[in-house]
Amino acid sequence: MKNFIIFGPPGAGKGSQAVILSKKYNLKHISTGDILRDEIKNRTKLGLKVKSLIDEGVLVSDHIILEIIESVIKHSKGYSGFLFDGFPRTENQFTQLKRMLEKLGHRVDAVISLVVEEEVLIKRMLSRAQIEGREDDANPIVVKKRIETYREQTEPLIDIFTKRGNYFTLTGNDTIENNFKKICNIIDNLETK
Ligand code: AMP
C-alpha cells in the first residue's frame, strides 16, 4: 500500500491532479473539502456546523476533520493506497494521520507539493467559482482569507515534511498534463526503491 499527500495552497491544482492520479494508481482520493461540501449540500448536521467556517475561509476543527478521515480510511476497501487532498492542514492533523496509518501498518510514502504564486491562485479561484459555483471561491475577501489561513496554519508543515524526506515540490504553474507526468515519475521511482 502506498499513501500520498498532495499539498499546496487553495487553487494550486491539487484536486485536478488527485482525480487523475487516484485513477491511475487505484488510490482512494480523500478530499476533505469535497466531503465537507457534500455534507453542506445534503444539509446534514455536520454540514450545518461547518458551513459558516467554510464561508469565512477559516479551518474546520481538527476533531471534525480527523473523525472524517478515520471513518473514510476504515470504510475504504480494495484500494492500493490513499491520496490525501486538502489534508493535513495543521501539524496536529499530520501527527494524527501518521498515527492512524501506523496502526494499520502503513505510512505516508511521499508528499507532493504544488507551488503557485499568490496572484495566480487568486485569479484561478475566482474563475473556478464561475465554473464550479463554489461560494468560497467567488468572494475575493474569502479567497484572501483562505490564502492567509494557509500561510499561517498549513504552510509550517513544509518544514516538517522537508525534514522527514520524500517531499517533492513542483510548480503548479505548469500544465495539468506536465505535472501529472512529473508526479507519475516521482511515484514510479518510489515504487522501485
Ligand atoms: P478545500 O476544498 O480543500 O479548499 O477546502 C474548503 C474548505 O473546507 C477550507 O477552506 C476549510 O474551511 C475546510 N477544510 C477542508 N479541509 C480541511 C482540513 N483538512 N482542515 C480544516 N478545514 C478544512
mmCIF file of C-alpha atoms and ligand atoms in Angstrom:
data_model
loop_
_atom_site.group_PDB
_atom_site.id
_atom_site.type_symbol
_atom_site.label_atom_id
_atom_site.label_comp_id
_atom_site.label_asym_id
_atom_site.label_seq_id
_atom_site.Cartn_x
_atom_site.Cartn_y
_atom_site.Cartn_z
ATOM 1 C CA MET A 1 0.000 0.000 0.000
ATOM 2 C CA LYS A 2 1.292 3.465 -0.908
ATOM 3 C CA ASN A 3 -0.107 6.624 0.652
ATOM 4 C CA PHE A 4 0.402 10.132 -0.629
ATOM 5 C CA ILE A 5 -0.383 13.690 0.314
ATOM 6 C CA ILE A 6 -0.941 16.247 -2.401
ATOM 7 C CA PHE A 7 -0.099 19.529 -0.756
ATOM 8 C CA GLY A 8 -0.334 23.216 -1.592
ATOM 9 C CA PRO A 9 -2.377 26.376 -1.146
ATOM 10 C CA PRO A 10 -6.015 26.624 -2.225
ATOM 11 C CA GLY A 11 -6.189 26.941 -6.005
ATOM 12 C CA ALA A 12 -2.834 25.210 -6.614
ATOM 13 C CA GLY A 13 -4.439 22.430 -8.671
ATOM 14 C CA LYS A 14 -4.336 19.643 -6.056
ATOM 15 C CA GLY A 15 -7.816 18.368 -6.877
ATOM 16 C CA SER A 16 -7.190 18.075 -10.636
ATOM 17 C CA GLN A 17 -4.042 16.026 -10.030
ATOM 18 C CA ALA A 18 -5.663 13.937 -7.318
ATOM 19 C CA VAL A 19 -8.507 12.836 -9.611
ATOM 20 C CA ILE A 20 -6.214 11.525 -12.356
ATOM 21 C CA LEU A 21 -3.581 10.113 -10.013
ATOM 22 C CA SER A 22 -6.094 8.181 -7.948
ATOM 23 C CA LYS A 23 -7.456 6.622 -11.155
ATOM 24 C CA LYS A 24 -4.061 5.619 -12.457
ATOM 25 C CA TYR A 25 -2.756 4.153 -9.183
ATOM 26 C CA ASN A 26 -6.055 2.839 -7.748
ATOM 27 C CA LEU A 27 -5.804 5.190 -4.778
ATOM 28 C CA LYS A 28 -8.700 6.254 -2.604
ATOM 29 C CA HIS A 29 -8.926 10.020 -3.186
ATOM 30 C CA ILE A 30 -9.803 11.704 0.086
ATOM 31 C CA SER A 31 -10.595 15.388 -0.350
ATOM 32 C CA THR A 32 -11.769 16.793 2.970
ATOM 33 C CA GLY A 33 -13.061 19.908 1.164
ATOM 34 C CA ASP A 34 -15.235 17.790 -1.176
ATOM 35 C CA ILE A 35 -16.541 15.723 1.745
ATOM 36 C CA LEU A 36 -17.485 18.862 3.684
ATOM 37 C CA ARG A 37 -19.155 20.440 0.631
ATOM 38 C CA ASP A 38 -21.239 17.277 0.182
ATOM 39 C CA GLU A 39 -22.310 17.482 3.817
ATOM 40 C CA ILE A 40 -23.385 21.095 3.268
ATOM 41 C CA LYS A 41 -25.244 20.212 0.062
ATOM 42 C CA ASN A 42 -27.077 17.397 1.835
ATOM 43 C CA ARG A 43 -27.891 19.692 4.756
ATOM 44 C CA THR A 44 -26.591 17.237 7.338
ATOM 45 C CA LYS A 45 -25.915 18.212 10.965
ATOM 46 C CA LEU A 46 -22.196 18.273 10.191
ATOM 47 C CA GLY A 47 -22.822 20.368 7.070
ATOM 48 C CA LEU A 48 -24.740 22.970 9.054
ATOM 49 C CA LYS A 49 -21.969 23.077 11.642
ATOM 50 C CA VAL A 50 -19.142 23.715 9.166
ATOM 51 C CA LYS A 51 -20.883 25.947 6.615
ATOM 52 C CA SER A 52 -20.113 29.274 8.267
ATOM 53 C CA LEU A 53 -16.433 28.356 8.717
ATOM 54 C CA ILE A 54 -16.044 27.397 5.074
ATOM 55 C CA ASP A 55 -17.901 30.551 4.030
ATOM 56 C CA GLU A 56 -15.430 32.600 6.073
ATOM 57 C CA GLY A 57 -12.359 30.835 4.699
ATOM 58 C CA VAL A 58 -11.134 29.542 8.059
ATOM 59 C CA LEU A 59 -10.345 25.967 9.090
ATOM 60 C CA VAL A 60 -12.814 23.438 10.428
ATOM 61 C CA SER A 61 -11.707 21.928 13.762
ATOM 62 C CA ASP A 62 -9.109 19.154 13.732
ATOM 63 C CA HIS A 63 -11.503 16.986 15.711
ATOM 64 C CA ILE A 64 -14.178 17.049 12.981
ATOM 65 C CA ILE A 65 -11.652 16.526 10.194
ATOM 66 C CA LEU A 66 -9.934 13.626 11.955
ATOM 67 C CA GLU A 67 -13.242 11.882 12.565
ATOM 68 C CA ILE A 68 -13.991 12.118 8.841
ATOM 69 C CA ILE A 69 -10.556 10.765 7.903
ATOM 70 C CA GLU A 70 -10.743 7.911 10.376
ATOM 71 C CA SER A 71 -14.142 6.872 9.070
ATOM 72 C CA VAL A 72 -13.163 7.058 5.379
ATOM 73 C CA ILE A 73 -9.995 5.058 5.995
ATOM 74 C CA LYS A 74 -11.956 2.444 7.893
ATOM 75 C CA HIS A 75 -14.566 2.051 5.163
ATOM 76 C CA SER A 76 -12.251 2.020 2.129
ATOM 77 C CA LYS A 77 -11.589 -1.416 0.779
ATOM 78 C CA GLY A 78 -9.862 -2.614 -2.383
ATOM 79 C CA TYR A 79 -7.554 0.348 -2.942
ATOM 80 C CA SER A 80 -3.780 0.310 -3.362
ATOM 81 C CA GLY A 81 -3.426 3.294 -1.021
ATOM 82 C CA PHE A 82 -4.782 6.702 -0.055
ATOM 83 C CA LEU A 83 -4.310 10.080 -1.688
ATOM 84 C CA PHE A 84 -4.986 12.892 0.770
ATOM 85 C CA ASP A 85 -6.012 16.176 -0.824
ATOM 86 C CA GLY A 86 -6.525 19.287 1.328
ATOM 87 C CA PHE A 87 -5.492 17.256 4.363
ATOM 88 C CA PRO A 88 -3.476 17.549 6.590
ATOM 89 C CA ARG A 89 -3.761 21.294 7.095
ATOM 90 C CA THR A 90 -2.296 21.531 10.604
ATOM 91 C CA GLU A 91 0.614 19.899 12.372
ATOM 92 C CA ASN A 92 -1.790 18.055 14.660
ATOM 93 C CA GLN A 93 -3.706 16.655 11.658
ATOM 94 C CA PHE A 94 -0.451 15.307 10.256
ATOM 95 C CA THR A 95 0.573 13.747 13.576
ATOM 96 C CA GLN A 96 -2.807 12.064 13.907
ATOM 97 C CA LEU A 97 -2.747 10.867 10.299
ATOM 98 C CA LYS A 98 0.603 9.202 10.859
ATOM 99 C CA ARG A 99 -0.789 7.561 14.000
ATOM 100 C CA MET A 100 -3.836 6.232 12.116
ATOM 101 C CA LEU A 101 -1.721 4.837 9.293
ATOM 102 C CA GLU A 102 0.806 3.302 11.691
ATOM 103 C CA LYS A 103 -1.993 1.417 13.401
ATOM 104 C CA LEU A 104 -2.707 -0.190 10.019
ATOM 105 C CA GLY A 105 0.974 -0.866 9.377
ATOM 106 C CA HIS A 106 1.238 1.935 6.806
ATOM 107 C CA ARG A 107 2.916 5.290 6.407
ATOM 108 C CA VAL A 108 2.853 8.445 4.305
ATOM 109 C CA ASP A 109 5.133 7.415 1.445
ATOM 110 C CA ALA A 110 5.512 10.826 -0.182
ATOM 111 C CA VAL A 111 4.271 14.380 -0.055
ATOM 112 C CA ILE A 112 3.899 16.129 -3.396
ATOM 113 C CA SER A 113 3.659 19.871 -3.101
ATOM 114 C CA LEU A 114 2.366 22.282 -5.747
ATOM 115 C CA VAL A 115 3.846 25.760 -5.502
ATOM 116 C CA VAL A 116 1.958 28.647 -7.110
ATOM 117 C CA GLU A 117 2.259 32.429 -6.692
ATOM 118 C CA GLU A 118 -0.469 34.213 -4.835
ATOM 119 C CA GLU A 119 -1.654 36.286 -7.805
ATOM 120 C CA VAL A 120 -2.216 33.151 -9.877
ATOM 121 C CA LEU A 121 -4.035 31.441 -7.004
ATOM 122 C CA ILE A 122 -6.441 34.343 -6.629
ATOM 123 C CA LYS A 123 -7.171 34.500 -10.370
ATOM 124 C CA ARG A 124 -7.704 30.734 -10.528
ATOM 125 C CA MET A 125 -10.078 30.604 -7.607
ATOM 126 C CA LEU A 126 -12.184 33.470 -8.877
ATOM 127 C CA SER A 127 -12.505 31.830 -12.304
ATOM 128 C CA ARG A 128 -13.143 28.388 -10.755
ATOM 129 C CA ALA A 129 -16.051 29.958 -8.866
ATOM 130 C CA GLN A 130 -17.798 30.619 -12.157
ATOM 131 C CA ILE A 131 -17.226 27.090 -13.455
ATOM 132 C CA GLU A 132 -17.893 25.071 -10.294
ATOM 133 C CA GLY A 133 -20.124 27.503 -8.430
ATOM 134 C CA ARG A 134 -18.066 27.297 -5.240
ATOM 135 C CA GLU A 135 -19.169 30.113 -2.969
ATOM 136 C CA ASP A 136 -15.854 30.222 -1.084
ATOM 137 C CA ASP A 137 -14.085 30.863 -4.404
ATOM 138 C CA ALA A 138 -16.400 33.635 -5.532
ATOM 139 C CA ASN A 139 -15.683 36.260 -2.902
ATOM 140 C CA PRO A 140 -12.249 37.951 -3.146
ATOM 141 C CA ILE A 141 -12.219 38.637 0.612
ATOM 142 C CA VAL A 142 -12.807 34.937 1.405
ATOM 143 C CA VAL A 143 -10.214 33.888 -1.177
ATOM 144 C CA LYS A 144 -7.638 36.160 0.516
ATOM 145 C CA LYS A 145 -8.609 34.803 3.930
ATOM 146 C CA ARG A 146 -8.136 31.223 2.730
ATOM 147 C CA ILE A 147 -4.655 32.013 1.466
ATOM 148 C CA GLU A 148 -3.844 33.787 4.746
ATOM 149 C CA THR A 149 -5.143 30.772 6.706
ATOM 150 C CA TYR A 150 -2.941 28.525 4.566
ATOM 151 C CA ARG A 151 0.157 30.670 5.205
ATOM 152 C CA GLU A 152 -0.433 30.783 8.954
ATOM 153 C CA GLN A 153 -1.651 27.303 9.778
ATOM 154 C CA THR A 154 -0.732 24.972 6.943
ATOM 155 C CA GLU A 155 2.486 26.225 5.365
ATOM 156 C CA PRO A 156 4.536 25.483 8.540
ATOM 157 C CA LEU A 157 4.029 21.805 7.675
ATOM 158 C CA ILE A 158 6.554 22.221 4.846
ATOM 159 C CA ASP A 159 9.375 22.330 7.405
ATOM 160 C CA ILE A 160 8.198 19.070 8.920
ATOM 161 C CA PHE A 161 7.786 17.403 5.513
ATOM 162 C CA THR A 162 11.231 18.562 4.391
ATOM 163 C CA LYS A 163 12.918 17.155 7.488
ATOM 164 C CA ARG A 164 11.047 13.880 7.049
ATOM 165 C CA GLY A 165 12.172 13.350 3.444
ATOM 166 C CA ASN A 166 10.262 12.149 0.374
ATOM 167 C CA TYR A 167 8.964 15.688 -0.008
ATOM 168 C CA PHE A 168 8.729 16.795 -3.646
ATOM 169 C CA THR A 169 7.898 20.252 -4.941
ATOM 170 C CA LEU A 170 6.546 21.101 -8.373
ATOM 171 C CA THR A 171 5.453 24.371 -9.858
ATOM 172 C CA GLY A 172 1.679 24.406 -10.090
ATOM 173 C CA ASN A 173 2.020 26.913 -12.944
ATOM 174 C CA ASP A 174 2.780 24.108 -15.379
ATOM 175 C CA THR A 175 0.005 22.370 -17.345
ATOM 176 C CA ILE A 176 -2.061 19.633 -15.682
ATOM 177 C CA GLU A 177 -0.594 17.092 -18.131
ATOM 178 C CA ASN A 178 3.031 18.059 -17.452
ATOM 179 C CA ASN A 179 2.593 17.995 -13.710
ATOM 180 C CA PHE A 180 0.777 14.688 -13.934
ATOM 181 C CA LYS A 181 3.742 13.196 -15.808
ATOM 182 C CA LYS A 182 6.175 14.604 -13.246
ATOM 183 C CA ILE A 183 4.172 13.218 -10.324
ATOM 184 C CA CYS A 184 3.871 9.806 -12.007
ATOM 185 C CA ASN A 185 7.651 9.820 -12.337
ATOM 186 C CA ILE A 186 8.039 10.527 -8.641
ATOM 187 C CA ILE A 187 5.596 7.769 -7.698
ATOM 188 C CA ASP A 188 7.067 5.235 -10.124
ATOM 189 C CA ASN A 189 10.582 5.854 -8.851
ATOM 190 C CA LEU A 190 9.426 5.481 -5.269
ATOM 191 C CA GLU A 191 7.964 2.118 -6.093
ATOM 192 C CA THR A 192 11.242 0.783 -7.401
ATOM 193 C CA LYS A 193 13.026 1.680 -4.134
HETATM 194 P P1 AMP B 1 -10.668 22.898 0.064
HETATM 195 O O1 AMP B 1 -11.669 22.481 -0.950
HETATM 196 O O2 AMP B 1 -9.675 21.818 0.383
HETATM 197 O O3 AMP B 1 -10.003 24.201 -0.261
HETATM 198 O O4 AMP B 1 -11.478 23.129 1.427
HETATM 199 C C1 AMP B 1 -12.536 24.070 1.537
HETATM 200 C C2 AMP B 1 -12.716 24.463 2.985
HETATM 201 O O5 AMP B 1 -13.029 23.315 3.772
HETATM 202 C C3 AMP B 1 -11.484 25.060 3.658
HETATM 203 O O6 AMP B 1 -11.377 26.448 3.424
HETATM 204 C C4 AMP B 1 -11.752 24.742 5.132
HETATM 205 O O7 AMP B 1 -12.706 25.627 5.685
HETATM 206 C C5 AMP B 1 -12.406 23.375 5.044
HETATM 207 N N1 AMP B 1 -11.400 22.294 5.115
HETATM 208 C C6 AMP B 1 -11.104 21.389 4.129
HETATM 209 N N2 AMP B 1 -10.147 20.530 4.517
HETATM 210 C C7 AMP B 1 -9.813 20.901 5.790
HETATM 211 C C8 AMP B 1 -8.863 20.424 6.721
HETATM 212 N N3 AMP B 1 -8.053 19.393 6.445
HETATM 213 N N4 AMP B 1 -8.799 21.048 7.931
HETATM 214 C C9 AMP B 1 -9.609 22.080 8.240
HETATM 215 N N5 AMP B 1 -10.519 22.597 7.399
HETATM 216 C C10 AMP B 1 -10.622 22.022 6.169
#
